[in-house]
Amino acid sequence: MSPVLDTAFIAPRDREDVVRDAVWSSLVAVDIEHRPAAEDISVRIGLGAVGPLKFCSARASAVTVRRTERLARQDEEPAVFLGVQVTGSSLVVQNGRACVLHPGELAVYGSISAYTLLFDEGVDHHFLRFPRALLALPDRLLRDTSAITLGSDNPLAGLAHTYFSQLAVSDRLHQAAHGHAVVEPSVELLRALLTTQHGNSGLAAAPLEATLGLRVTQYIQEHLADPDLSAARIAAAHDISVRHLYAVLSRSGISLGDWIRTRRLAACRRELAGVSGRLRTIAAIGRSWGFTDATHFSKMFKRAYGISPRAWREQNRPGSPT
């Protein structure tokens, strides 16, 4: 898993700040209380991501992690966390409940409510972050299944533990060639685990349809650079017909072609104004965002922004008059 943070290579006085900053920037804002003195703090964490899913695999000395009410209120992108216990034990507290995790067990907890994670024996744990909207599960179900041990009494827990443990640490699965292929199965496995735990898998169906538009637009954003992005491909990725796809987008006031083109042009505009825009040809930048015809790209860009791509780049060179 890459990158890796290891406090063995960090001065003791800086360890707490470096660990906090890494967790805040890559996963979630939390207060971290290390039990040992600064010189005895030991933390080794690997960070990774696949599409919208994020991972943190950690081994560390004893620590308490708190998501306070204040931090929860500031949440801009609600998420659901899956904790996977590897060795030792830990305690998860949220929504007035507490559960103990042993090796082979899992628990979920949400970012929009306060929670506490206790690792009195040290940390050997995987943390996986799922966008709440992507799971498309009712709020009540997520509350009812948070801070509950998912273990031997759930028929899917063993499978989920093995799968998510491997997913959290596998560099090959995180590579672009494989990454997007595991996003949907990962989401569906967690959905199945939680609805099974709740005892009513039918609860997932209505929210899944209700959030289809959101999931479709998120998929498009993640694949904007793919020149073969099409209605047929988007529909197939969500197991719906092209007609259903257009109906879903229409309800949100979205014209598929215009929506994709607008966001691709915005990406090109940002790149042309940045450092990378001065290192590549205009045609290459257009191709990297799905515009295979350089002339067509220039025409669309000028129509959208009233300026040619070349003039826009020159205008944004360092030292250029504004």
C-alpha atoms as one frame of an Amber mdcrd trajectory, in Angstrom:
protein
   0.000   0.000   0.000   1.366   3.427  -0.827   2.223   5.902   0.572   3.425
   4.668   3.972   3.992   6.789   7.069   6.405   5.397   9.677   7.143   7.399
  12.831  10.471   5.564  13.218  11.809   8.109  10.729  10.171  11.146  12.374
  11.544  13.151  15.278   9.614  12.362  18.501   8.507  15.993  18.943   6.825
  15.918  15.506   5.166  12.505  15.611   1.762  13.494  16.965   1.375  16.354
  14.486   2.520  14.301  11.495   0.166  11.407  12.294  -2.790  13.746  12.869
  -2.163  15.646   9.636  -1.882  12.399   7.626  -5.152  11.026   9.006  -7.002
  14.334   8.589  -5.890  14.858   4.989  -6.400  11.296   3.798  -9.301   9.876
   5.799 -11.207  11.923   8.397 -10.809  14.712  10.957 -10.415  13.180  14.440
  -8.703  13.883  17.747  -5.909  11.386  18.412  -4.661  10.749  21.940  -1.495
   8.653  22.060  -0.948   6.736  25.297   2.888   6.534  25.305   5.203   9.496
  25.690   6.273  11.184  22.445   9.558   9.272  22.229   7.708   5.947  22.533
   4.950   6.657  19.998   5.096   4.069  17.216   2.823   4.383  14.193   3.048
   2.784  10.773   0.152   3.453   8.414  -0.365   2.677   4.754  -2.775   4.817
   2.789  -4.611   3.999  -0.429  -7.681   4.710  -2.512  -9.745   3.094  -5.249
 -12.125   5.540  -6.888 -14.249   7.006  -4.061 -13.130   4.373  -1.527 -10.236
   5.161   0.821  -8.147   2.850   2.997  -5.834   3.127   5.969  -3.992   0.069
   7.260  -2.427   0.813  10.650  -0.149  -0.745  13.233   0.532   1.507  16.201
   1.091   1.826  19.930  -1.933   2.332  22.198  -4.181   5.200  21.144  -7.670
   6.660  21.527  -9.366   8.183  18.483 -12.331  10.544  18.924 -14.654  12.074
  16.361 -16.178  14.877  18.408 -19.608  16.418  17.955 -17.938  19.593  16.690
 -15.984  17.721  14.018 -19.053  15.689  13.044 -21.088  18.866  12.508 -18.451
  20.160  10.109 -18.663  17.089   7.870 -18.931  18.095   4.206 -19.002  14.579
   2.740 -20.782  12.089   5.031 -19.028   8.742   5.118 -19.419   5.279   6.600
 -16.311   3.633   8.040 -15.687  -0.086   8.201 -13.235  -1.179  10.878 -11.511
  -4.533  10.298  -9.719  -6.057  13.307  -6.548  -7.979  12.405  -4.977  -8.935
  15.752  -5.577  -7.865  19.327  -8.814  -6.109  20.221 -10.455  -2.695  20.038
 -13.591  -0.926  21.230 -15.996   1.063  19.025 -18.452   3.491  20.666 -21.234
   5.358  18.820 -24.955   6.117  19.175 -25.040   4.983  22.790 -23.608   1.562
  21.966 -20.191  -0.028  22.389 -18.781  -3.166  20.824 -15.523  -5.053  21.223
 -13.742  -6.338  18.140 -11.482  -9.385  18.107  -9.484 -10.806  15.177 -11.789
 -11.672  12.284 -14.513  -9.224  13.326 -15.731  -5.923  11.851 -17.818  -2.893
  12.795 -19.206   0.174  11.047 -19.613   3.735  12.289 -20.591   6.994  10.575
 -18.817  10.328  10.230 -21.885  12.490  10.934 -22.122  11.412  14.586 -19.527
  11.451  17.334 -17.629   8.218  17.923 -14.709   6.883  19.936 -12.244   4.132
  19.024 -10.170   2.645  21.856  -7.007   0.686  21.111  -5.675  -0.056  24.603
  -3.456  -2.916  23.389  -2.162  -1.067  20.352  -3.499  -0.934  16.798  -3.537
  -3.658  14.161  -6.512  -2.595  12.119  -7.770  -1.663   8.659  -9.994   1.406
   8.238 -12.081   1.657   5.047 -14.011   4.797   4.142 -17.168   4.611   1.960
 -19.135   7.697   0.839 -22.480   7.424   2.626 -24.421   8.269  -0.545 -22.716
   5.458  -2.446 -24.062   2.841  -0.017 -27.625   4.110  -0.572 -28.909   2.692
   2.710 -31.587   4.198   4.970 -30.382   6.386   7.825 -32.225   4.179  10.325
 -30.459   1.045   9.106 -27.038   2.713   9.361 -27.787   3.904  12.904 -29.074
   0.478  13.943 -25.987  -1.323  12.633 -23.298   1.091  13.881 -21.039   0.020
  16.765 -22.245  -3.589  16.555 -19.805  -6.482  16.300 -20.118  -8.123  12.895
 -18.761 -11.583  13.507 -19.602 -15.270  13.585 -23.353 -14.676  13.976 -23.456
 -12.976  10.561 -22.981 -15.411   7.641 -21.262 -12.749   5.506 -18.863 -11.421
   8.139 -16.105 -13.973   7.496 -16.215 -13.384   3.756 -16.246  -9.619   4.259
 -13.303  -9.733   6.670 -11.152 -11.705   4.228 -12.147  -9.569   1.243 -11.706
  -6.166   2.862  -8.459  -7.176   4.584  -6.952  -8.021   1.213  -8.430  -4.964
  -0.474  -6.968  -2.629   2.156  -3.362  -3.731   1.602  -3.179  -4.852  -2.038
  -1.207  -2.419  -4.209  -2.187  -4.352  -7.331  -5.891  -3.923  -6.602  -5.351
  -0.190  -6.105  -3.768   0.277  -9.512  -5.788   2.066 -12.157  -6.055  -1.050
 -14.304  -7.901  -2.915 -11.543  -9.198  -0.253  -9.178 -12.548   0.703 -10.651
 -13.438  -2.961 -11.108 -13.550  -3.497  -7.330 -15.551  -0.413  -6.304 -19.029
  -1.766  -7.039 -18.404  -5.274  -5.585 -16.977  -3.658  -2.442 -20.020  -1.427
  -2.007 -22.438  -4.278  -2.655 -20.663  -6.592  -0.188 -20.868  -4.001   2.583
 -24.514  -3.349   1.702 -25.238  -7.065   1.904 -23.393  -7.359   5.217 -25.354
  -4.528   6.834 -28.783  -5.436   5.478 -28.222  -9.040   6.549 -27.261  -7.852
  10.020 -30.388  -5.696  10.137 -32.522  -8.648   9.086 -34.262  -7.061   6.117
 -32.328  -6.990   2.853 -35.364  -5.471   1.126 -34.638  -2.167   2.846 -31.806
  -1.551   0.404 -33.840  -1.571  -2.798 -35.695   1.758  -2.608 -32.705   3.876
  -1.512 -30.592   2.278  -4.225 -32.989   3.570  -6.884 -33.417   6.912  -5.143
 -29.678   7.588  -5.250 -29.159   6.265  -8.771 -28.786   9.760 -10.228 -26.107
  10.636  -7.692 -24.217   7.410  -8.348 -24.427   7.907 -12.111 -23.005  11.443
 -11.981 -20.262  10.297  -9.610 -19.353   7.513 -12.045 -19.206  10.015 -14.919
 -16.941  12.336 -12.930 -14.556   9.458 -12.248 -14.431   8.502 -15.954 -14.408
  11.921 -17.597 -10.982  11.288 -19.112 -12.120   8.093 -20.865 -12.703   8.842
 -24.561 -15.125   5.906 -24.865 -17.430   7.169 -22.098 -20.926   6.748 -23.523
 -24.530   6.349 -22.479 -24.337   2.619 -23.185 -21.263   2.201 -21.010 -22.716
   4.251 -18.148 -25.988   2.331 -18.271 -24.195  -1.041 -18.325 -22.091  -0.062
 -15.308 -25.308   0.481 -13.323 -27.271  -2.476 -14.720 -29.935  -0.274 -16.289
 -31.082   0.417 -19.835 -29.967   3.496 -21.770 -33.579   4.669 -21.747 -33.706
   4.399 -17.950 -30.401   6.277 -17.737 -31.751   9.225 -19.730 -34.923   9.255
 -17.630 -32.921   9.367 -14.382 -30.726  12.218 -15.629 -33.732  14.104 -17.000
 -35.300  14.152 -13.533 -32.185  16.019 -12.362 -32.303  18.402 -15.315 -29.144
  16.907 -16.855 -28.488  16.568 -20.580 -25.838  13.837 -20.710 -23.761  15.123
 -23.613 -23.751  18.732 -22.407 -22.998  17.698 -18.834 -19.963  15.612 -19.843
 -18.660  18.213 -22.287 -18.952  21.054 -19.763 -16.947  19.185 -17.144 -14.324
  18.016 -19.608 -13.821  21.573 -20.837 -13.531  22.812 -17.247 -10.840  20.199
 -16.573  -8.931  21.275 -19.689  -9.256  24.911 -18.669  -7.758  24.192 -15.232
  -4.904  22.177 -16.720  -4.064  24.774 -19.364  -3.775  27.416 -16.651  -1.479
  25.265 -14.503   2.126  24.082 -14.679   1.282  20.897 -16.593  -0.487  22.994
 -19.227   2.856  24.508 -20.192   4.572  21.144 -20.515   2.144  19.440 -22.921
   0.636  20.351 -26.245  -2.900  21.692 -26.356  -3.980  18.724 -28.457  -2.528
  16.305 -25.877  -4.424  18.001 -23.060  -7.639  17.820 -25.053  -7.084  14.111
 -25.797  -6.417  13.381 -22.129  -9.939  14.613 -21.353 -11.753  12.782 -24.131
 -11.475  15.295 -27.010  -9.940  13.180 -29.762 -10.218  15.892 -32.436  -7.976
  18.919 -31.734  -9.935  21.263 -34.011 -13.241  20.295 -32.433 -11.728  20.783
 -28.983 -10.530  24.299 -29.788 -13.924  25.216 -31.228 -15.801  23.901 -28.163
 -13.389  25.630 -25.780 -13.770  29.023 -27.496 -17.536  28.643 -27.648 -17.650
  27.948 -23.902 -15.148  30.548 -22.667 -14.892  33.133 -25.444 -11.162  32.562
 -25.835  -9.048  29.951 -27.610  -7.150  27.326 -25.583  -3.838  28.807 -26.745
  -4.800  32.353 -25.750  -6.062  31.111 -22.387  -2.770  29.339 -21.709  -0.726
  32.394 -22.694  -2.914  34.583 -20.503  -2.131  32.394 -17.516   1.633  32.157
 -17.948   3.592  33.500 -14.960   4.309  37.163 -15.517   1.642  37.566 -18.194
  -0.402  40.762 -17.897  -3.901  40.160 -16.513
